[in-house]
Tab-separated table of C-alpha atoms in Angstrom:
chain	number	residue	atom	x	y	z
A	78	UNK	CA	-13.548	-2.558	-8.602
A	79	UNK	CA	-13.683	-0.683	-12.098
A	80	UNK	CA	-12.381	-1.736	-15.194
A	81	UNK	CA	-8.707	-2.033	-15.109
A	82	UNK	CA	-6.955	0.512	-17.178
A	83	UNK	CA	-3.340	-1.075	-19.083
A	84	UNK	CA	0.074	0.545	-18.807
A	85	UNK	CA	2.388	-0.585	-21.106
A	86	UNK	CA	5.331	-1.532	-18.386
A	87	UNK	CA	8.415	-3.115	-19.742
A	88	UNK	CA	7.300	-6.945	-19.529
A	89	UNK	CA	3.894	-6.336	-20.259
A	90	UNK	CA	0.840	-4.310	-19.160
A	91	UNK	CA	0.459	-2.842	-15.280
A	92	UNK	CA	-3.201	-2.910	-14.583
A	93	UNK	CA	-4.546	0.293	-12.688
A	94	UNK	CA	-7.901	0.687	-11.071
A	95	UNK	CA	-10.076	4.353	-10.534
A	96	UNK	CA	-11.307	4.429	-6.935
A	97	UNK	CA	-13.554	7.395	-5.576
A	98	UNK	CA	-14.804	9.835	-7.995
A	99	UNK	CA	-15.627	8.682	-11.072
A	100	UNK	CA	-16.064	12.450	-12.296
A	101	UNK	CA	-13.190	13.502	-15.216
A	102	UNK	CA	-12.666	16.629	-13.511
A	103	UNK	CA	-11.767	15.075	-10.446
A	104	UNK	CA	-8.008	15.531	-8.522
A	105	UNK	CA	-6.431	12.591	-9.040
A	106	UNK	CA	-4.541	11.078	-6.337
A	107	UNK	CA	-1.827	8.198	-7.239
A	108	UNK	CA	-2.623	5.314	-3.900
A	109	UNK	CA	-0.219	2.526	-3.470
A	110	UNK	CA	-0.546	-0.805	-1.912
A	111	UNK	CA	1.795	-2.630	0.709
A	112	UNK	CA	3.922	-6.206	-0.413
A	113	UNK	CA	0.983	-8.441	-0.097
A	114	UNK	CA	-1.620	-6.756	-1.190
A	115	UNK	CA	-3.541	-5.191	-4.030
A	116	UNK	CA	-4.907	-2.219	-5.668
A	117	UNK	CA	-8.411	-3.425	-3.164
A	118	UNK	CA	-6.529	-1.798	-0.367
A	119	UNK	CA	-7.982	1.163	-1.063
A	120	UNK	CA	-11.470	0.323	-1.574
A	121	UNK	CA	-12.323	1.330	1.998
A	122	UNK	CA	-10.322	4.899	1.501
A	123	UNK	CA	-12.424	5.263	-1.853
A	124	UNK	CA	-15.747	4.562	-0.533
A	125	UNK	CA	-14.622	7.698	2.171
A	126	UNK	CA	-13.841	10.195	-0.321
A	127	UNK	CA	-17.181	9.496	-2.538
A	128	UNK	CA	-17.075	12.034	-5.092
A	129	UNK	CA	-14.590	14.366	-4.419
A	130	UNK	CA	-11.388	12.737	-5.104
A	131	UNK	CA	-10.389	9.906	-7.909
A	132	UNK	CA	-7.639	7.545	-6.938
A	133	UNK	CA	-5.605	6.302	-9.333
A	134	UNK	CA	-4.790	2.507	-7.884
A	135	UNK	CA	-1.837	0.693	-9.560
A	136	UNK	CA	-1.639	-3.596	-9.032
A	137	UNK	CA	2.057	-3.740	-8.662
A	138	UNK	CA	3.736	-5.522	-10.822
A	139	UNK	CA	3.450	-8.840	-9.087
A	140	UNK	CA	-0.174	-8.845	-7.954
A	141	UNK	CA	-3.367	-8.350	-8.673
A	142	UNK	CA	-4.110	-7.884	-12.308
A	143	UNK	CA	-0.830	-7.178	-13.126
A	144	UNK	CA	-0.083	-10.268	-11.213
A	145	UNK	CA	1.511	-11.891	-14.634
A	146	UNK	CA	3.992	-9.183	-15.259
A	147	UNK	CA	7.587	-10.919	-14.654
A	148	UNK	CA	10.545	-9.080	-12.463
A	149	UNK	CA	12.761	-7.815	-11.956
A	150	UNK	CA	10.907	-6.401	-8.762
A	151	UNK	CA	12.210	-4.250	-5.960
A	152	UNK	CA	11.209	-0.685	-5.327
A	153	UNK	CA	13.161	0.875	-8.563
A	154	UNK	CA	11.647	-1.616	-10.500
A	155	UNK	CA	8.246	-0.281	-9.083
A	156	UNK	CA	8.913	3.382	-9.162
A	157	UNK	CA	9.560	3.003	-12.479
A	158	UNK	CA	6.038	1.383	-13.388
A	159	UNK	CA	4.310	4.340	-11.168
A	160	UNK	CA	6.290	6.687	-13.442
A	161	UNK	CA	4.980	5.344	-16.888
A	162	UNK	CA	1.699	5.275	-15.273
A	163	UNK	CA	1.772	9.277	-14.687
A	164	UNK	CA	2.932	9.249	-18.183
A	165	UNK	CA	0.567	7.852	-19.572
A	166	UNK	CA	-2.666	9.243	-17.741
A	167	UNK	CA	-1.066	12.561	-18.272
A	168	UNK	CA	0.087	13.268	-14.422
A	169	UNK	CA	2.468	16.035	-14.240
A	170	UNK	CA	2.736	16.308	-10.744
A	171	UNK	CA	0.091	15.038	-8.345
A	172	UNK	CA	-0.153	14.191	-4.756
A	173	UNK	CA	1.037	10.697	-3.729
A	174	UNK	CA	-0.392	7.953	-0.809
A	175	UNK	CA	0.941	4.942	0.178
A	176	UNK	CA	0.236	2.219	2.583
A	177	UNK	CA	2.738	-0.349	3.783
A	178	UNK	CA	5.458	-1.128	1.220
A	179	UNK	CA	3.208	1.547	-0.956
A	180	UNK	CA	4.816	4.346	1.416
A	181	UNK	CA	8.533	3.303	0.964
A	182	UNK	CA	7.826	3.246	-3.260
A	183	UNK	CA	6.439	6.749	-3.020
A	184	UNK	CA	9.058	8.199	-1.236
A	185	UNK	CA	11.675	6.567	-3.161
A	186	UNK	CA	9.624	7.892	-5.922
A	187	UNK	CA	9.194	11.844	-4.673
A	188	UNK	CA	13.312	11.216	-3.714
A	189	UNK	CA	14.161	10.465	-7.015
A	190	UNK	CA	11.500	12.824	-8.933
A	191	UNK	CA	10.627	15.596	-7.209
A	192	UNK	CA	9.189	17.424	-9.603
A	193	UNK	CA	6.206	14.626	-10.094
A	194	UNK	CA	5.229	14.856	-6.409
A	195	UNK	CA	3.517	17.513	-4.738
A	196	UNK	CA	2.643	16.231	-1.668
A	197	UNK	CA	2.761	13.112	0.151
A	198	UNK	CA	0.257	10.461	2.564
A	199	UNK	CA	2.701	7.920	4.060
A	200	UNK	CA	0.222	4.984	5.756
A	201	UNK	CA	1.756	2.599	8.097
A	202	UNK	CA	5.058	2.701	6.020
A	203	UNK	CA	8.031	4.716	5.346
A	204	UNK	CA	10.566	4.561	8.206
A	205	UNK	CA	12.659	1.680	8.360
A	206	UNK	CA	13.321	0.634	11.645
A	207	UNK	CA	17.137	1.049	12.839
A	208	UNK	CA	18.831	-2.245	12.721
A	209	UNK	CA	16.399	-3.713	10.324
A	210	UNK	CA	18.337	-2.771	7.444
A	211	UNK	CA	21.045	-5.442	8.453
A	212	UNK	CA	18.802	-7.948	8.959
A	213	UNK	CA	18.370	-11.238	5.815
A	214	UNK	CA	15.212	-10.231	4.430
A	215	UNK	CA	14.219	-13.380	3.381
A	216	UNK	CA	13.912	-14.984	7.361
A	217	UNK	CA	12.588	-11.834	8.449
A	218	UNK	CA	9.825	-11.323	6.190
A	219	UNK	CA	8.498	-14.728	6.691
A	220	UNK	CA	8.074	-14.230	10.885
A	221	UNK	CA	7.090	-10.538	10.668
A	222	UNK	CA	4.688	-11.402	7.480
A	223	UNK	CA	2.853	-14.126	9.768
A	224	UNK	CA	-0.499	-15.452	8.566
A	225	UNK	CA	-0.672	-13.130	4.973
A	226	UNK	CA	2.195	-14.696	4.127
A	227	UNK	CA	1.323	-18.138	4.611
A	228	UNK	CA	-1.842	-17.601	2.691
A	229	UNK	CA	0.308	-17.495	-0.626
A	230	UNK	CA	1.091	-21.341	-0.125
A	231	UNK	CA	-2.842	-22.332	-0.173
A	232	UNK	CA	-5.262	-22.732	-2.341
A	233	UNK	CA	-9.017	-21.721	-1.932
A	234	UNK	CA	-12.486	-23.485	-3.247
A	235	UNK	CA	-14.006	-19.787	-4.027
A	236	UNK	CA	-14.541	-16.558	-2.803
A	237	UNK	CA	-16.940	-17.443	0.368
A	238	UNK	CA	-13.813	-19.551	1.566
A	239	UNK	CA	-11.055	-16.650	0.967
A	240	UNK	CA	-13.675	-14.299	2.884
A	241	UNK	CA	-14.181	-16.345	5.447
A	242	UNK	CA	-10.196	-17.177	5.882
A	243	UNK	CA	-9.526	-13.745	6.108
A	244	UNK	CA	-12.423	-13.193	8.968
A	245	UNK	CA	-10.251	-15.255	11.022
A	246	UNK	CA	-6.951	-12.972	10.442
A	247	UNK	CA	-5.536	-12.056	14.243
A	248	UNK	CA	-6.047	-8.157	12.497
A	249	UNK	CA	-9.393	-8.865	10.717
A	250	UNK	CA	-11.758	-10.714	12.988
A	251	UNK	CA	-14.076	-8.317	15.150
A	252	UNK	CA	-12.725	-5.181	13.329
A	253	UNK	CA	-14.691	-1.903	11.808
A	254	UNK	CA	-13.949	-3.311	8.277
A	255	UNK	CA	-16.991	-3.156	6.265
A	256	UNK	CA	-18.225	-6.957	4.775
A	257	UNK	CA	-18.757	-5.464	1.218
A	258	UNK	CA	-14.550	-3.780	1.310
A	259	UNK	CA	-13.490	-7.277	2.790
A	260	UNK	CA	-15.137	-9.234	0.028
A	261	UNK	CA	-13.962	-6.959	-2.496
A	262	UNK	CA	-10.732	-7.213	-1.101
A	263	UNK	CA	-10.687	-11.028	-0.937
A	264	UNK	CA	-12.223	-11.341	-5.029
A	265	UNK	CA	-9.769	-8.731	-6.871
A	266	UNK	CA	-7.039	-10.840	-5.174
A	267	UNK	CA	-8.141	-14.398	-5.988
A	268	UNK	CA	-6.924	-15.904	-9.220
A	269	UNK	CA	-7.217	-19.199	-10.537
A	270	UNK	CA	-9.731	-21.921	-11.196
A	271	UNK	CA	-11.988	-23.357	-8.021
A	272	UNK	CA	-11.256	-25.035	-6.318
A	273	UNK	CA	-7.563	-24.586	-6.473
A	274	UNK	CA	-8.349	-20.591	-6.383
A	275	UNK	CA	-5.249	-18.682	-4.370
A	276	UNK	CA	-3.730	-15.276	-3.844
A	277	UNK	CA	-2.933	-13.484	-6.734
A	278	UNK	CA	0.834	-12.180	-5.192
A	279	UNK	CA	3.545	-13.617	-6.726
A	280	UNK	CA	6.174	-14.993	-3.714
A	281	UNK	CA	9.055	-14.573	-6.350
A	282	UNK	CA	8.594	-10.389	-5.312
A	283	UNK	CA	8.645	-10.645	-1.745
A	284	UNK	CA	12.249	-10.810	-1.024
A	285	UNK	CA	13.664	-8.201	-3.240
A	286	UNK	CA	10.782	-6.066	-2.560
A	287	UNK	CA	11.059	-6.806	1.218
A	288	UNK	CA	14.874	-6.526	1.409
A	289	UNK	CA	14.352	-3.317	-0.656
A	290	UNK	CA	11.765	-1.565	2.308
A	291	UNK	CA	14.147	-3.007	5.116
A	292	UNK	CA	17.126	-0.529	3.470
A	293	UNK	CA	15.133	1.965	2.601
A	294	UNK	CA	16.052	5.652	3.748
A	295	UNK	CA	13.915	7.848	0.981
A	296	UNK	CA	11.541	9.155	3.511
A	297	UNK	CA	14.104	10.001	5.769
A	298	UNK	CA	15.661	12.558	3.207
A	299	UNK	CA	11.976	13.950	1.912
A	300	UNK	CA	11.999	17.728	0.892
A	301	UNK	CA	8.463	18.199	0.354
A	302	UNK	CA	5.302	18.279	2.597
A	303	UNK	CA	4.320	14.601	3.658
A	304	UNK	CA	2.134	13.526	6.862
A	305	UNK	CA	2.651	10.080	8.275
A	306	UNK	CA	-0.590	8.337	9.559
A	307	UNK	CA	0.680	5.082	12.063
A	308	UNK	CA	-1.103	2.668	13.418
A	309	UNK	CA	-0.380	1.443	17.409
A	310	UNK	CA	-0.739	-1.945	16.647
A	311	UNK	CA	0.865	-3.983	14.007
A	312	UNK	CA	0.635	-6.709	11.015
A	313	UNK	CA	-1.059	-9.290	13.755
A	314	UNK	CA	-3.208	-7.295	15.557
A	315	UNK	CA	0.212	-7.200	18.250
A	316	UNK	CA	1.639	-4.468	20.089
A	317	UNK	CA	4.327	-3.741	17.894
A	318	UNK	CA	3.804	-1.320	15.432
A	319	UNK	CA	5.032	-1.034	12.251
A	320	UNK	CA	5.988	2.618	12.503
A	321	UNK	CA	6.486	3.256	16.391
A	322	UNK	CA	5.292	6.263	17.244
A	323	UNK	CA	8.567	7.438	18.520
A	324	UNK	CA	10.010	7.141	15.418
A	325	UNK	CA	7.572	8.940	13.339
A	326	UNK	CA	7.525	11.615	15.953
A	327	UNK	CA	11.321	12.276	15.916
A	328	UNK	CA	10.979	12.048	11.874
A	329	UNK	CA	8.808	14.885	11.663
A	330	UNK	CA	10.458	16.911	14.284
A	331	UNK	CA	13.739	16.709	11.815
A	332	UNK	CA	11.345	19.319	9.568
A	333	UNK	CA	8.309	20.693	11.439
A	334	UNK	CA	7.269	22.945	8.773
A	335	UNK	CA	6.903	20.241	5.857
A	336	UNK	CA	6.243	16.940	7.977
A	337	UNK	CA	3.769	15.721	10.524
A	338	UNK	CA	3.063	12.456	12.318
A	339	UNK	CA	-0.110	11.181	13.565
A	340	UNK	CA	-1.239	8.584	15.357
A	341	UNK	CA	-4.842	6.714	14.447
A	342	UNK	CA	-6.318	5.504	17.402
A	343	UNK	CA	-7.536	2.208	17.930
A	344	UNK	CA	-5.801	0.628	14.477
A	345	UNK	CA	-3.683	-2.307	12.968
A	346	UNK	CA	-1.450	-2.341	9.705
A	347	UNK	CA	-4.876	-3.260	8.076
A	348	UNK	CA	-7.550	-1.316	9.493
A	349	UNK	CA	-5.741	1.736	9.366
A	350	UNK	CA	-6.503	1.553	5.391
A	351	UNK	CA	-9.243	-1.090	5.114
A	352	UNK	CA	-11.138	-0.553	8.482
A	353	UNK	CA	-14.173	2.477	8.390
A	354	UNK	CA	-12.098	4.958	11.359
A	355	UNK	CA	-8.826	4.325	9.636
A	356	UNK	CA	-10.223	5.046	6.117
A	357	UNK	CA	-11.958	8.098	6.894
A	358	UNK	CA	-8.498	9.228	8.847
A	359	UNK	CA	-6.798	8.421	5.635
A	360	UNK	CA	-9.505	10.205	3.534
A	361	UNK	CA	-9.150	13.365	5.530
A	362	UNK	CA	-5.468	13.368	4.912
A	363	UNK	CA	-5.390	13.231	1.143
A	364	UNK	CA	-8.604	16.153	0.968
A	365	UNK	CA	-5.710	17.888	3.191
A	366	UNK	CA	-3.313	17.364	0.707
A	367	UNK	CA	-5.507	17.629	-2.361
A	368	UNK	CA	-6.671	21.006	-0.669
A	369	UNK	CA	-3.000	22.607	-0.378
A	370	UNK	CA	-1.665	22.427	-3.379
């Protein structure tokens, strides 16, 4: 991971990390993360786009290295970080990706300011699922979460053991995800002194975050070009995707001339951004973007 760059945020700082081209004349390309993750979620997409394309990774406020800033949380609370980070790195308007949770902030980001988003990469994320939105967030999280979410209760001797806990994942273990993107995954989101070492997300985000995605309806009301990459298998390596197909399909049908859906083959929530055929997928989609505008 490079050196974090610091946003003053209103708490504090939001840490943001360069991924891909290193190069100052480089497109930049604002990537967010999903609820449990990190900034490291990209590190696979990166790698893919060598040194054509920079992407400009935030920690939400909650995690990673900007795991100490305090709420509130929820997606406003985020989409106004991501807008002081454009601010401050001088972003007009630039294209936008998001996996997971990442793809519900973006679009509630491009529905409230349009004029800062030119395009959009929606990962894994975006739709919410009808009926979810009356659902209590806090039950549902913790049984659709599984596993990633019970990580955030234990505590880990070093890095070796958080690798080798996440090997075992239902969505992780015998997977195209490279060892060097998993271990950089597992360090940037380990915090702490060994042995009592755990995940840098703060639990105290989850539910107004979560509750937050399962209301969402930003994407649904998009006016500019966005593509939606889904996965066909979900957060467990199960057979229930987070964006069915279906859905996606009937979402981009509402505007066939600014919106497409696509389906990665042979993908989960997480490989479809950490594994090497989701990445590249995902790479290929933000050159698209990049490309267009």
């Amino acid at each position: 991971m490079s050196a974090a760059i610091e946003v003053p945020v209103a708490g504090g700082s939001l840490a943001i990390h360069r991924l891909g081209s290193v190069r100052d004349d480089a497109p930049a390309v604002l990537a967010v993360h999903g609820i449990l993750a990190t900034s490291a979620a990209w590190l696979a997409a990166g790698a893919a786009l060598r040194d054509e394309i920079a992407l400009i990774a935030p920690d939400l406020r909650g995690r990673g290295d900007s795991h100490a800033l305090p709420g509130p949380f929820g997606l406003d609370a985020h989409v106004a970080d991501l807008l002081a980070v454009l601010d401050a790195l001088e972003l007009e308007r630039v294209v936008m990706a998001g996996h997971s949770m990442g793809a519900y902030v973006v679009a509630r980001l491009a529905a409230r300011h349009p004029e800062r988003v030119s395009r959009l990469v929606l990962v894994d994320g975006g739709l919410t699922i009808d009926g979810r939105e009356r659902v209590d967030p806090g039950p549902f999280l913790r049984e659709f979460l599984g596993p990633a979410l019970a990580r955030l209760r234990m505590t880990f001797a070093d890095v070796d053991e958080y690798v080798a806990w996440w090997c075992k994942h239902p969505s992780i273990a015998g997977t195209d995800i490279d060892e060097a993107v998993l271990r950089g995954y597992a360090e940037h989101d380990l915090v702490g002194t060994p042995p009592q070492a755990r995940s840098s997300v703060n639990a105290d985000a989850l539910e107004p975050d979560g509750g937050d995605v399962l209301r969402s309806v930003d994407a649904r009301g998009l006016t500019l070009p966005a593509v939606l990459l889904c996965a066909p298998r979900g957060m467990v390596n199960d057979p229930n995707p987070m964006q069915p197909l279906a859905l996606a399909r009937a979402w981009a049908a509402s505007d066939p001339g600014r919106r497409r859906a696509v389906q990665v083959p042979d993908t989960n929530h997480y490989t479809i951004a950490l594994g090497a055929a989701g990445a590249a997928a995902v790479a290929a989609e933000i050159r698209a973007a990049v490309a267009a505008e």
